[in-house]
Amino acid sequence: MTAPQEYEREVLRQASAALAGRVVTLWEVSPTTDVAPLVSSMPNPPRDATRLDLDATLRRWGAPIIQGSRWVGCRLDGRGPWCVAPVRARPAGPPPSGVERRSRERLILELAGLCLGGLQVASDTSLRRLPPSEQLWELARQPSVIAHEVGNPLAVALGNLDLSVDAVRTAASLDPKFRASVLDDLANVARGIEQAADYLRSIQVRPFGTAGRVSRFDVTPLVRSCVTLERPLARKHGVSLKWQTSVESVFLYGESNALYQVITNLIRNAVDASRGLDAPVVIALDQAGDTLTLTIRDPGVGIAPEHLGRIFDAGFTTKQPGAGTGIGLAVVKEITQTMFGGKVKVESKLGAGTTFSLALPIPPQRSSAKRG
């Protein structure tokens, strides 16, 4: 056993002592999204004490099962329910109501998870990397990312505002239909500015190492809203957006604003690549089994084969200086993988366009969610 594993076992042994001798185990989510036991509080533990039931724990709660994330836990009573906690380097934020609702057993495992997270960071002396579930929030605090993500909704707002001003300037009269159109554009301006303000507020108030407003949300109206808000700016660049979906309603668990950023980044890139072309940018949402697929397809210039392997690297861009930061696609990949446990794929051909596909695992749906 290596030195780091010895330290981890000692943390688990002490947690076991605090939990009346229950076997405490550390697991890691494998590339196949199964959980593999790494070390337990005792040598050669019973098999039932190390086979974490994902359906009864993470999937039941709708928690994203992220490759590389680690969990610590135990059975509460022999073959009874599991109690688990994430491994992380910083504590979660305080309870929203200020009232602690976690059990004594859960708090012990939370503390063990913090100790293990600290060991994980300390043992990686070359990179000092945070656990995968926390890397997104550190990335989100970088000034270049903040500027990029705030710039997107503000650009939408300005696009709508420009269209409204031009429409009012050239109008001979304000008939009811024209008035309603202008009011819709101005409402989109307000939503774009509010989106930027929400992002800034989330960065300002978010404790280090914790997520933003993580909750269940319906994906279909979110994507539809994003397409609606992006349409005026795309139209200003001579590009039309086509929205199609076979999914009436499906719920994911995470931060809705984060997925909104992903979609905005992909649509904005598709529009940039398609200026002056007649074919639309197509945004599609489909479901196959327990996987939701979001596709953004453009008819644009395409991506050179030698660049495909680097497009998700932070700082890499093929745009002219000042036209791109190389941040957007890095954010797309990080949010997709880290928050939603999904995968992003790109297919492109020079002169024939590009397709980005996001495969997002769907957590168990509550009955109310299925009814919409």
mmCIF file of C-alpha atoms in Angstrom:
data_model
loop_
_atom_site.group_PDB
_atom_site.id
_atom_site.type_symbol
_atom_site.label_atom_id
_atom_site.label_comp_id
_atom_site.label_asym_id
_atom_site.label_seq_id
_atom_site.Cartn_x
_atom_site.Cartn_y
_atom_site.Cartn_z
ATOM 1 C CA MET A 1 0.000 0.000 0.000
ATOM 2 C CA THR A 2 1.353 3.440 -0.961
ATOM 3 C CA ALA A 3 1.841 6.240 1.564
ATOM 4 C CA PRO A 4 -1.225 8.222 0.326
ATOM 5 C CA GLN A 5 -3.375 5.083 0.675
ATOM 6 C CA GLU A 6 -2.078 4.554 4.201
ATOM 7 C CA TYR A 7 -3.146 8.089 5.097
ATOM 8 C CA GLU A 8 -6.530 7.533 3.466
ATOM 9 C CA ARG A 9 -7.032 4.293 5.397
ATOM 10 C CA GLU A 10 -6.240 6.076 8.656
ATOM 11 C CA VAL A 11 -8.894 8.701 7.877
ATOM 12 C CA LEU A 12 -11.382 5.911 7.146
ATOM 13 C CA ARG A 13 -10.363 4.031 10.301
ATOM 14 C CA GLN A 14 -11.049 7.080 12.452
ATOM 15 C CA ALA A 15 -14.378 7.653 10.723
ATOM 16 C CA SER A 16 -15.204 3.998 11.392
ATOM 17 C CA ALA A 17 -14.433 4.464 15.083
ATOM 18 C CA ALA A 18 -16.785 7.456 15.210
ATOM 19 C CA LEU A 19 -19.452 5.369 13.449
ATOM 20 C CA ALA A 20 -19.485 2.530 15.978
ATOM 21 C CA GLY A 21 -17.175 0.283 13.963
ATOM 22 C CA ARG A 22 -19.053 0.360 10.660
ATOM 23 C CA VAL A 23 -16.873 -0.364 7.626
ATOM 24 C CA VAL A 24 -16.150 2.929 5.838
ATOM 25 C CA THR A 25 -15.029 2.791 2.195
ATOM 26 C CA LEU A 26 -13.624 5.221 -0.363
ATOM 27 C CA TRP A 27 -14.889 4.825 -3.958
ATOM 28 C CA GLU A 28 -14.029 6.461 -7.295
ATOM 29 C CA VAL A 29 -16.332 6.742 -10.315
ATOM 30 C CA SER A 30 -14.714 4.849 -13.192
ATOM 31 C CA PRO A 31 -14.850 5.696 -16.937
ATOM 32 C CA THR A 32 -17.802 3.304 -17.212
ATOM 33 C CA THR A 33 -19.657 5.343 -14.538
ATOM 34 C CA ASP A 34 -19.477 2.434 -12.106
ATOM 35 C CA VAL A 35 -17.906 2.940 -8.691
ATOM 36 C CA ALA A 36 -14.706 1.110 -7.798
ATOM 37 C CA PRO A 37 -13.663 0.708 -4.133
ATOM 38 C CA LEU A 38 -10.188 2.141 -3.535
ATOM 39 C CA VAL A 39 -9.567 1.508 0.160
ATOM 40 C CA SER A 40 -11.583 0.641 3.276
ATOM 41 C CA SER A 41 -11.228 1.215 6.998
ATOM 42 C CA MET A 42 -10.246 -2.440 7.485
ATOM 43 C CA PRO A 43 -8.241 -4.960 5.440
ATOM 44 C CA ASN A 44 -10.286 -7.496 3.464
ATOM 45 C CA PRO A 45 -13.705 -6.044 4.310
ATOM 46 C CA PRO A 46 -16.900 -7.997 3.606
ATOM 47 C CA ARG A 47 -17.958 -7.658 -0.008
ATOM 48 C CA ASP A 48 -21.348 -6.179 0.916
ATOM 49 C CA ALA A 49 -19.568 -3.340 2.706
ATOM 50 C CA THR A 50 -17.745 -2.171 -0.431
ATOM 51 C CA ARG A 51 -20.335 -2.625 -3.212
ATOM 52 C CA LEU A 52 -21.966 0.800 -3.272
ATOM 53 C CA ASP A 53 -25.511 0.732 -4.643
ATOM 54 C CA LEU A 54 -25.625 3.620 -7.151
ATOM 55 C CA ASP A 55 -29.362 3.246 -7.792
ATOM 56 C CA ALA A 56 -30.142 3.599 -4.082
ATOM 57 C CA THR A 57 -27.807 6.568 -3.597
ATOM 58 C CA LEU A 58 -26.543 8.930 -6.302
ATOM 59 C CA ARG A 59 -29.039 8.063 -9.036
ATOM 60 C CA ARG A 60 -31.938 8.148 -6.583
ATOM 61 C CA TRP A 61 -30.949 11.690 -5.555
ATOM 62 C CA GLY A 62 -30.426 12.805 -9.165
ATOM 63 C CA ALA A 63 -26.777 13.648 -8.413
ATOM 64 C CA PRO A 64 -24.507 13.796 -11.491
ATOM 65 C CA ILE A 65 -22.195 10.775 -11.610
ATOM 66 C CA ILE A 66 -18.941 12.367 -12.733
ATOM 67 C CA GLN A 67 -15.987 10.316 -13.921
ATOM 68 C CA GLY A 68 -13.090 10.659 -11.481
ATOM 69 C CA SER A 69 -15.192 11.958 -8.591
ATOM 70 C CA ARG A 70 -14.764 10.168 -5.266
ATOM 71 C CA TRP A 71 -17.210 9.280 -2.511
ATOM 72 C CA VAL A 72 -16.863 8.006 1.034
ATOM 73 C CA GLY A 73 -19.564 6.091 2.874
ATOM 74 C CA CYS A 74 -20.874 3.085 4.750
ATOM 75 C CA ARG A 75 -23.996 1.029 5.367
ATOM 76 C CA LEU A 76 -25.931 2.320 8.349
ATOM 77 C CA ASP A 77 -27.270 -1.029 9.536
ATOM 78 C CA GLY A 78 -25.825 -4.240 8.156
ATOM 79 C CA ARG A 79 -27.635 -4.598 4.845
ATOM 80 C CA GLY A 80 -29.596 -1.401 5.393
ATOM 81 C CA PRO A 81 -29.432 1.958 3.566
ATOM 82 C CA TRP A 82 -26.203 3.631 2.496
ATOM 83 C CA CYS A 83 -24.920 6.934 3.817
ATOM 84 C CA VAL A 84 -22.349 8.637 1.567
ATOM 85 C CA ALA A 85 -20.619 12.005 1.187
ATOM 86 C CA PRO A 86 -18.484 13.519 -1.601
ATOM 87 C CA VAL A 87 -14.727 13.902 -1.355
ATOM 88 C CA ARG A 88 -13.876 17.581 -1.734
ATOM 89 C CA ALA A 89 -11.118 19.954 -0.744
ATOM 90 C CA ARG A 90 -13.386 22.675 0.660
ATOM 91 C CA PRO A 91 -16.563 22.438 2.712
ATOM 92 C CA ALA A 92 -19.977 22.998 1.232
ATOM 93 C CA GLY A 93 -21.830 26.215 1.927
ATOM 94 C CA PRO A 94 -24.124 26.494 4.943
ATOM 95 C CA PRO A 95 -27.676 25.120 4.759
ATOM 96 C CA PRO A 96 -29.961 27.558 2.869
ATOM 97 C CA SER A 97 -32.325 27.857 5.844
ATOM 98 C CA GLY A 98 -29.515 27.985 8.393
ATOM 99 C CA VAL A 99 -30.892 24.795 9.966
ATOM 100 C CA GLU A 100 -28.652 21.717 9.870
ATOM 101 C CA ARG A 101 -30.625 18.732 8.588
ATOM 102 C CA ARG A 102 -27.793 16.265 7.979
ATOM 103 C CA SER A 103 -27.580 13.312 10.333
ATOM 104 C CA ARG A 104 -24.670 12.714 12.685
ATOM 105 C CA GLU A 105 -23.475 9.887 10.429
ATOM 106 C CA ARG A 106 -23.591 12.104 7.354
ATOM 107 C CA LEU A 107 -21.616 14.862 9.089
ATOM 108 C CA ILE A 108 -18.914 12.374 10.111
ATOM 109 C CA LEU A 109 -18.625 11.215 6.502
ATOM 110 C CA GLU A 110 -18.589 14.840 5.281
ATOM 111 C CA LEU A 111 -15.592 15.510 7.557
ATOM 112 C CA ALA A 112 -13.888 12.333 6.342
ATOM 113 C CA GLY A 113 -14.516 13.483 2.749
ATOM 114 C CA LEU A 114 -12.875 16.832 3.520
ATOM 115 C CA CYS A 115 -9.819 15.097 4.991
ATOM 116 C CA LEU A 116 -9.537 12.821 1.964
ATOM 117 C CA GLY A 117 -9.953 15.790 -0.390
ATOM 118 C CA GLY A 118 -7.130 17.591 1.388
ATOM 119 C CA LEU A 119 -4.917 14.530 1.031
ATOM 120 C CA GLN A 120 -5.807 14.281 -2.660
ATOM 121 C CA VAL A 121 -4.704 17.865 -3.321
ATOM 122 C CA ALA A 122 -1.575 17.555 -1.171
ATOM 123 C CA SER A 123 -0.431 14.348 -2.882
ATOM 124 C CA ASP A 124 -0.585 15.926 -6.356
ATOM 125 C CA THR A 125 2.459 18.154 -5.878
ATOM 126 C CA SER A 126 2.927 18.903 -9.580
ATOM 127 C CA LEU A 127 -0.543 20.183 -10.380
ATOM 128 C CA ARG A 128 -2.265 20.698 -7.010
ATOM 129 C CA ARG A 129 -5.486 19.785 -8.745
ATOM 130 C CA LEU A 130 -8.873 19.988 -7.094
ATOM 131 C CA PRO A 131 -11.280 17.062 -7.304
ATOM 132 C CA PRO A 132 -13.194 17.034 -10.644
ATOM 133 C CA SER A 133 -16.428 18.199 -9.008
ATOM 134 C CA GLU A 134 -14.718 21.446 -7.886
ATOM 135 C CA GLN A 135 -12.590 22.351 -10.911
ATOM 136 C CA LEU A 136 -15.494 24.057 -12.700
ATOM 137 C CA TRP A 137 -16.002 26.611 -9.957
ATOM 138 C CA GLU A 138 -12.335 27.530 -9.862
ATOM 139 C CA LEU A 139 -12.406 27.968 -13.649
ATOM 140 C CA ALA A 140 -15.528 30.111 -13.374
ATOM 141 C CA ARG A 141 -13.670 32.603 -11.165
ATOM 142 C CA GLN A 142 -10.975 33.403 -13.699
ATOM 143 C CA PRO A 143 -11.385 37.026 -14.917
ATOM 144 C CA SER A 144 -11.193 36.002 -18.595
ATOM 145 C CA VAL A 145 -14.058 33.544 -18.131
ATOM 146 C CA ILE A 146 -16.154 36.061 -16.210
ATOM 147 C CA ALA A 147 -15.655 38.672 -18.932
ATOM 148 C CA HIS A 148 -16.554 36.117 -21.630
ATOM 149 C CA GLU A 149 -19.686 34.839 -19.909
ATOM 150 C CA VAL A 150 -20.957 38.301 -18.992
ATOM 151 C CA GLY A 151 -20.204 39.516 -22.517
ATOM 152 C CA ASN A 152 -22.477 36.910 -24.130
ATOM 153 C CA PRO A 153 -25.805 37.966 -22.566
ATOM 154 C CA LEU A 154 -24.880 41.643 -22.845
ATOM 155 C CA ALA A 155 -24.232 41.152 -26.568
ATOM 156 C CA VAL A 156 -27.703 39.619 -26.871
ATOM 157 C CA ALA A 157 -29.178 42.584 -25.031
ATOM 158 C CA LEU A 158 -27.372 45.079 -27.265
ATOM 159 C CA GLY A 159 -28.460 43.192 -30.394
ATOM 160 C CA ASN A 160 -32.094 43.406 -29.354
ATOM 161 C CA LEU A 161 -31.695 47.047 -28.399
ATOM 162 C CA ASP A 162 -30.153 47.939 -31.776
ATOM 163 C CA LEU A 163 -33.027 46.254 -33.606
ATOM 164 C CA SER A 164 -35.575 48.085 -31.482
ATOM 165 C CA VAL A 165 -33.923 51.466 -32.005
ATOM 166 C CA ASP A 166 -33.731 50.913 -35.794
ATOM 167 C CA ALA A 167 -37.363 49.831 -35.890
ATOM 168 C CA VAL A 168 -38.549 52.877 -33.958
ATOM 169 C CA ARG A 169 -36.371 55.228 -36.031
ATOM 170 C CA THR A 170 -37.787 54.028 -39.356
ATOM 171 C CA ALA A 171 -41.400 53.575 -38.243
ATOM 172 C CA ALA A 172 -44.020 55.931 -39.613
ATOM 173 C CA SER A 173 -46.472 54.977 -36.890
ATOM 174 C CA LEU A 174 -46.768 52.776 -33.861
ATOM 175 C CA ASP A 175 -49.599 50.441 -34.743
ATOM 176 C CA PRO A 176 -50.458 47.780 -32.155
ATOM 177 C CA LYS A 177 -48.615 44.972 -33.970
ATOM 178 C CA PHE A 178 -45.450 47.054 -34.360
ATOM 179 C CA ARG A 179 -45.665 48.201 -30.737
ATOM 180 C CA ALA A 180 -45.916 44.579 -29.542
ATOM 181 C CA SER A 181 -42.856 43.636 -31.609
ATOM 182 C CA VAL A 182 -40.791 46.467 -30.114
ATOM 183 C CA LEU A 183 -41.901 45.547 -26.613
ATOM 184 C CA ASP A 184 -40.828 41.927 -27.207
ATOM 185 C CA ASP A 185 -37.372 43.077 -28.307
ATOM 186 C CA LEU A 186 -37.036 45.340 -25.283
ATOM 187 C CA ALA A 187 -38.115 42.478 -23.018
ATOM 188 C CA ASN A 188 -35.275 40.421 -24.521
ATOM 189 C CA VAL A 189 -32.917 43.298 -23.725
ATOM 190 C CA ALA A 190 -34.006 43.163 -20.099
ATOM 191 C CA ARG A 191 -33.595 39.376 -19.963
ATOM 192 C CA GLY A 192 -30.088 39.570 -21.459
ATOM 193 C CA ILE A 193 -28.978 42.168 -18.926
ATOM 194 C CA GLU A 194 -30.537 40.168 -16.097
ATOM 195 C CA GLN A 195 -28.725 37.034 -17.299
ATOM 196 C CA ALA A 196 -25.407 38.878 -17.077
ATOM 197 C CA ALA A 197 -26.297 40.244 -13.649
ATOM 198 C CA ASP A 198 -27.280 36.768 -12.419
ATOM 199 C CA TYR A 199 -23.927 35.381 -13.495
ATOM 200 C CA LEU A 200 -22.034 38.143 -11.698
ATOM 201 C CA ARG A 201 -24.112 37.652 -8.564
ATOM 202 C CA SER A 202 -23.527 33.892 -8.616
ATOM 203 C CA ILE A 203 -19.754 34.412 -8.780
ATOM 204 C CA GLN A 204 -19.830 37.075 -6.083
ATOM 205 C CA VAL A 205 -21.837 35.193 -3.476
ATOM 206 C CA ARG A 206 -20.741 31.609 -4.195
ATOM 207 C CA PRO A 207 -18.529 30.210 -1.396
ATOM 208 C CA PHE A 208 -15.286 28.686 -2.641
ATOM 209 C CA GLY A 209 -15.705 25.041 -3.561
ATOM 210 C CA THR A 210 -19.491 25.113 -3.693
ATOM 211 C CA ALA A 211 -21.959 25.078 -6.543
ATOM 212 C CA GLY A 212 -24.351 27.833 -7.483
ATOM 213 C CA ARG A 213 -28.118 27.403 -7.476
ATOM 214 C CA VAL A 214 -28.131 23.668 -8.121
ATOM 215 C CA SER A 215 -31.622 22.291 -8.604
ATOM 216 C CA ARG A 216 -33.897 20.312 -10.905
ATOM 217 C CA PHE A 217 -34.849 22.202 -14.060
ATOM 218 C CA ASP A 218 -36.702 21.474 -17.299
ATOM 219 C CA VAL A 219 -34.266 21.537 -20.230
ATOM 220 C CA THR A 220 -36.710 22.101 -23.100
ATOM 221 C CA PRO A 221 -37.967 25.598 -22.146
ATOM 222 C CA LEU A 222 -34.421 26.605 -21.195
ATOM 223 C CA VAL A 223 -33.041 25.752 -24.654
ATOM 224 C CA ARG A 224 -36.057 27.358 -26.344
ATOM 225 C CA SER A 225 -35.526 30.551 -24.342
ATOM 226 C CA CYS A 226 -31.841 30.622 -25.261
ATOM 227 C CA VAL A 227 -32.638 30.300 -28.977
ATOM 228 C CA THR A 228 -35.254 33.068 -28.706
ATOM 229 C CA LEU A 229 -32.820 35.455 -27.039
ATOM 230 C CA GLU A 230 -30.034 34.705 -29.538
ATOM 231 C CA ARG A 231 -32.235 35.109 -32.619
ATOM 232 C CA PRO A 232 -32.089 38.934 -32.947
ATOM 233 C CA LEU A 233 -28.284 39.021 -32.684
ATOM 234 C CA ALA A 234 -27.987 36.175 -35.205
ATOM 235 C CA ARG A 235 -30.392 37.991 -37.527
ATOM 236 C CA LYS A 236 -28.234 41.104 -37.264
ATOM 237 C CA HIS A 237 -25.353 39.009 -38.658
ATOM 238 C CA GLY A 238 -27.532 37.638 -41.454
ATOM 239 C CA VAL A 239 -27.984 34.191 -39.882
ATOM 240 C CA SER A 240 -31.265 32.461 -39.030
ATOM 241 C CA LEU A 241 -31.730 29.994 -36.158
ATOM 242 C CA LYS A 242 -33.921 26.898 -36.495
ATOM 243 C CA TRP A 243 -35.152 25.242 -33.302
ATOM 244 C CA GLN A 244 -36.497 21.695 -33.333
ATOM 245 C CA THR A 245 -37.205 19.249 -30.543
ATOM 246 C CA SER A 246 -38.776 15.860 -30.019
ATOM 247 C CA VAL A 247 -38.640 16.302 -26.226
ATOM 248 C CA GLU A 248 -41.670 17.852 -24.558
ATOM 249 C CA SER A 249 -40.181 17.938 -21.069
ATOM 250 C CA VAL A 250 -37.192 16.388 -19.315
ATOM 251 C CA PHE A 251 -35.505 17.411 -16.080
ATOM 252 C CA LEU A 252 -31.786 17.572 -15.296
ATOM 253 C CA TYR A 253 -30.082 18.292 -11.998
ATOM 254 C CA GLY A 254 -27.505 21.078 -11.869
ATOM 255 C CA GLU A 255 -27.205 24.829 -12.353
ATOM 256 C CA SER A 256 -29.503 25.950 -15.167
ATOM 257 C CA ASN A 257 -27.461 29.096 -15.819
ATOM 258 C CA ALA A 258 -24.411 26.925 -16.496
ATOM 259 C CA LEU A 259 -26.213 24.954 -19.232
ATOM 260 C CA TYR A 260 -27.513 28.257 -20.584
ATOM 261 C CA GLN A 261 -23.884 29.428 -20.928
ATOM 262 C CA VAL A 262 -23.007 26.240 -22.808
ATOM 263 C CA ILE A 263 -25.813 26.687 -25.333
ATOM 264 C CA THR A 264 -25.083 30.394 -25.795
ATOM 265 C CA ASN A 265 -21.401 29.737 -26.476
ATOM 266 C CA LEU A 266 -22.174 27.068 -29.068
ATOM 267 C CA ILE A 267 -24.846 29.122 -30.844
ATOM 268 C CA ARG A 268 -22.603 32.195 -30.895
ATOM 269 C CA ASN A 269 -19.740 30.205 -32.459
ATOM 270 C CA ALA A 270 -22.113 28.660 -35.018
ATOM 271 C CA VAL A 271 -23.394 32.106 -36.011
ATOM 272 C CA ASP A 272 -19.845 33.476 -36.355
ATOM 273 C CA ALA A 273 -18.984 30.594 -38.696
ATOM 274 C CA SER A 274 -22.123 31.003 -40.836
ATOM 275 C CA ARG A 275 -22.280 34.698 -41.707
ATOM 276 C CA GLY A 276 -23.498 35.366 -45.227
ATOM 277 C CA LEU A 277 -24.839 31.838 -45.779
ATOM 278 C CA ASP A 278 -28.485 31.033 -46.587
ATOM 279 C CA ALA A 279 -28.780 27.789 -44.588
ATOM 280 C CA PRO A 280 -29.813 28.173 -40.916
ATOM 281 C CA VAL A 281 -28.030 27.147 -37.755
ATOM 282 C CA VAL A 282 -30.055 24.220 -36.363
ATOM 283 C CA ILE A 283 -30.465 23.669 -32.624
ATOM 284 C CA ALA A 284 -32.041 20.293 -31.843
ATOM 285 C CA LEU A 285 -32.985 18.425 -28.685
ATOM 286 C CA ASP A 286 -33.668 14.677 -28.702
ATOM 287 C CA GLN A 287 -33.894 11.822 -26.198
ATOM 288 C CA ALA A 288 -32.870 8.193 -26.557
ATOM 289 C CA GLY A 289 -33.383 6.097 -23.428
ATOM 290 C CA ASP A 290 -31.716 7.793 -20.479
ATOM 291 C CA THR A 291 -29.583 10.134 -22.624
ATOM 292 C CA LEU A 292 -30.521 13.634 -23.741
ATOM 293 C CA THR A 293 -28.745 14.880 -26.885
ATOM 294 C CA LEU A 294 -28.399 18.577 -27.630
ATOM 295 C CA THR A 295 -27.092 19.327 -31.139
ATOM 296 C CA ILE A 296 -25.958 22.628 -32.649
ATOM 297 C CA ARG A 297 -25.290 22.291 -36.391
ATOM 298 C CA ASP A 298 -24.028 25.092 -38.630
ATOM 299 C CA PRO A 299 -23.413 25.231 -42.406
ATOM 300 C CA GLY A 300 -20.308 27.350 -41.960
ATOM 301 C CA VAL A 301 -16.609 27.341 -42.772
ATOM 302 C CA GLY A 302 -15.762 24.252 -40.722
ATOM 303 C CA ILE A 303 -12.725 23.485 -38.559
ATOM 304 C CA ALA A 304 -9.381 22.393 -39.944
ATOM 305 C CA PRO A 305 -8.498 18.781 -39.013
ATOM 306 C CA GLU A 306 -5.259 19.855 -37.313
ATOM 307 C CA HIS A 307 -7.248 22.143 -34.986
ATOM 308 C CA LEU A 308 -9.970 19.692 -33.921
ATOM 309 C CA GLY A 309 -7.849 18.188 -31.164
ATOM 310 C CA ARG A 310 -7.209 21.583 -29.559
ATOM 311 C CA ILE A 311 -10.494 23.469 -29.769
ATOM 312 C CA PHE A 312 -11.429 22.669 -26.159
ATOM 313 C CA ASP A 313 -8.066 23.874 -24.792
ATOM 314 C CA ALA A 314 -8.385 27.080 -22.777
ATOM 315 C CA GLY A 315 -6.777 29.934 -24.691
ATOM 316 C CA PHE A 316 -6.789 28.236 -28.110
ATOM 317 C CA THR A 317 -8.582 30.170 -30.861
ATOM 318 C CA THR A 318 -8.362 30.481 -34.631
ATOM 319 C CA LYS A 319 -10.106 33.863 -34.666
ATOM 320 C CA GLN A 320 -8.326 37.144 -35.291
ATOM 321 C CA PRO A 321 -6.762 38.901 -32.262
ATOM 322 C CA GLY A 322 -9.491 40.640 -30.322
ATOM 323 C CA ALA A 323 -12.240 38.549 -31.929
ATOM 324 C CA GLY A 324 -11.972 35.510 -29.662
ATOM 325 C CA THR A 325 -10.554 34.552 -26.276
ATOM 326 C CA GLY A 326 -10.333 30.767 -26.615
ATOM 327 C CA ILE A 327 -12.400 30.426 -23.430
ATOM 328 C CA GLY A 328 -15.891 29.549 -24.686
ATOM 329 C CA LEU A 329 -15.359 25.933 -25.737
ATOM 330 C CA ALA A 330 -13.212 25.214 -22.677
ATOM 331 C CA VAL A 331 -16.181 26.310 -20.555
ATOM 332 C CA VAL A 332 -18.532 24.185 -22.688
ATOM 333 C CA LYS A 333 -16.483 21.032 -22.082
ATOM 334 C CA GLU A 334 -15.899 21.701 -18.375
ATOM 335 C CA ILE A 335 -19.565 22.373 -17.579
ATOM 336 C CA THR A 336 -20.821 19.448 -19.677
ATOM 337 C CA GLN A 337 -18.477 16.929 -18.057
ATOM 338 C CA THR A 338 -18.106 18.280 -14.524
ATOM 339 C CA MET A 339 -21.587 19.493 -13.673
ATOM 340 C CA PHE A 340 -23.792 17.221 -15.785
ATOM 341 C CA GLY A 341 -21.585 14.148 -16.194
ATOM 342 C CA GLY A 342 -22.019 14.350 -19.956
ATOM 343 C CA LYS A 343 -19.847 14.214 -23.054
ATOM 344 C CA VAL A 344 -19.318 16.704 -25.869
ATOM 345 C CA LYS A 345 -18.442 15.629 -29.412
ATOM 346 C CA VAL A 346 -17.578 17.674 -32.486
ATOM 347 C CA GLU A 347 -17.723 16.721 -36.164
ATOM 348 C CA SER A 348 -16.520 19.172 -38.798
ATOM 349 C CA LYS A 349 -15.474 19.425 -42.421
ATOM 350 C CA LEU A 350 -13.876 22.437 -44.042
ATOM 351 C CA GLY A 351 -16.406 24.272 -46.176
ATOM 352 C CA ALA A 352 -19.275 22.025 -45.073
ATOM 353 C CA GLY A 353 -19.995 23.090 -41.494
ATOM 354 C CA THR A 354 -19.661 21.861 -37.936
ATOM 355 C CA THR A 355 -21.863 19.894 -35.535
ATOM 356 C CA PHE A 356 -21.456 19.951 -31.752
ATOM 357 C CA SER A 357 -23.324 17.232 -29.862
ATOM 358 C CA LEU A 358 -23.816 17.116 -26.090
ATOM 359 C CA ALA A 359 -24.827 13.757 -24.594
ATOM 360 C CA LEU A 360 -26.305 14.395 -21.140
ATOM 361 C CA PRO A 361 -27.333 11.525 -18.817
ATOM 362 C CA ILE A 362 -30.891 11.927 -17.543
ATOM 363 C CA PRO A 363 -31.376 11.332 -13.798
ATOM 364 C CA PRO A 364 -34.481 9.492 -12.553
ATOM 365 C CA GLN A 365 -37.547 11.643 -13.196
ATOM 366 C CA ARG A 366 -40.062 12.376 -10.478
ATOM 367 C CA SER A 367 -43.671 11.717 -11.324
ATOM 368 C CA SER A 368 -44.436 15.448 -11.253
ATOM 369 C CA ALA A 369 -41.565 16.054 -13.703
ATOM 370 C CA LYS A 370 -42.983 13.496 -16.122
ATOM 371 C CA ARG A 371 -46.296 15.258 -16.078
ATOM 372 C CA GLY A 372 -44.485 18.526 -16.807
#
